[in-house]
Coordinates of C-alpha atoms in Angstrom, one line a residue:
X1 CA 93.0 110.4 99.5
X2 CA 91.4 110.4 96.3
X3 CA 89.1 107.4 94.7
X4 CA 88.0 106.8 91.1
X5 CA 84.3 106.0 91.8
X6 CA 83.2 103.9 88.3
X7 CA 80.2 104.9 86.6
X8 CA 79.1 100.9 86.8
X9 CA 78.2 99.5 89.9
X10 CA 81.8 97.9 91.4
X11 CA 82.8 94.2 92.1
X12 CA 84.7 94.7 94.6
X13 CA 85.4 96.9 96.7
X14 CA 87.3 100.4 96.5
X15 CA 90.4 99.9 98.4
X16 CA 93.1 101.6 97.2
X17 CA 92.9 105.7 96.2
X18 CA 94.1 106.7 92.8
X19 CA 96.1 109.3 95.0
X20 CA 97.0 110.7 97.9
X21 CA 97.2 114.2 99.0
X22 CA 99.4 115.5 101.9
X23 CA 99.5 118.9 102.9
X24 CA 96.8 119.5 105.8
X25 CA 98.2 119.3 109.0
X26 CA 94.5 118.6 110.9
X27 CA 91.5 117.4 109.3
X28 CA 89.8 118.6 106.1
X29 CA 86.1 119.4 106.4
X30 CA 85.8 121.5 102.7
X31 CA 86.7 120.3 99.3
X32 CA 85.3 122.1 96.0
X33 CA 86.5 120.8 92.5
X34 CA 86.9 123.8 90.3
X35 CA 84.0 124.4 87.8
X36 CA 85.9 124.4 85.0
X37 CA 89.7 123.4 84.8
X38 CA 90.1 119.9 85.1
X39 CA 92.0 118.0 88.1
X40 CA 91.9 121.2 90.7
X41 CA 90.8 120.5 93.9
X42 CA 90.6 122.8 96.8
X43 CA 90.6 122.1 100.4
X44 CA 90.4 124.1 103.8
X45 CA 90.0 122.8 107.3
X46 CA 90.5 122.7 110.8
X47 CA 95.0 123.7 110.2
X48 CA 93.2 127.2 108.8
X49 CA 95.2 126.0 105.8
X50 CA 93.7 126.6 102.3
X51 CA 95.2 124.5 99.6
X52 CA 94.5 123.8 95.6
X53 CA 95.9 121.3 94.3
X54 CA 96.4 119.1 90.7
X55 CA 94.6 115.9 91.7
X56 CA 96.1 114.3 88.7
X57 CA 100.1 115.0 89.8
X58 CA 99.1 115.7 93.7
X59 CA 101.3 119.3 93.4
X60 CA 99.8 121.7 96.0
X61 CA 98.9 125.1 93.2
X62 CA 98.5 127.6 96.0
X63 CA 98.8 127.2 99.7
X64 CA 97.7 129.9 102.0
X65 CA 98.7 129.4 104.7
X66 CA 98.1 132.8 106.9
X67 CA 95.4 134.3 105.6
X68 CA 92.9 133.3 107.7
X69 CA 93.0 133.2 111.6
X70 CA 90.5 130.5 112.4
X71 CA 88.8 127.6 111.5
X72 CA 87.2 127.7 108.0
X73 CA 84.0 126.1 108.1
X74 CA 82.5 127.3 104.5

């Protein structure tokens, strides 16, 4: 999931994610936004499952998926 953190200080609370992301099978531990391109999110965790993604539709860009045999931790 995926929140919209406001630059003021909130209300309310933050309940509800502007999306969700499914595709990981176990849970994430690494996500880096891309430097440049906007909305591109990538993800690797404890599936060995590497994913980018368009936060802004939720499409997976690129899954690979065996090309690494153990747990990525960085």
């Amino acid at each position: 999931m995926v929140w919209q953190i406001p630059d003021y200080t909130p209300m309310r609370n933050i309940t509800e994610p502007i999306i969700t992301l499914e595709g990981h099978s176990k849970r994430v531990g690494i996500l880096s936004w891309h430097p440049t391109a906007r909305n591109v999110l990538l993800s690797a965790g404890g599936d060995n499952v590497i994913i980018i993604w368009n936060v802004g539709t939720g499409e997976v860009l690129l899954s690979l998926d065996d090309m690494h045999p153990d747990v990525i931790h960085s």
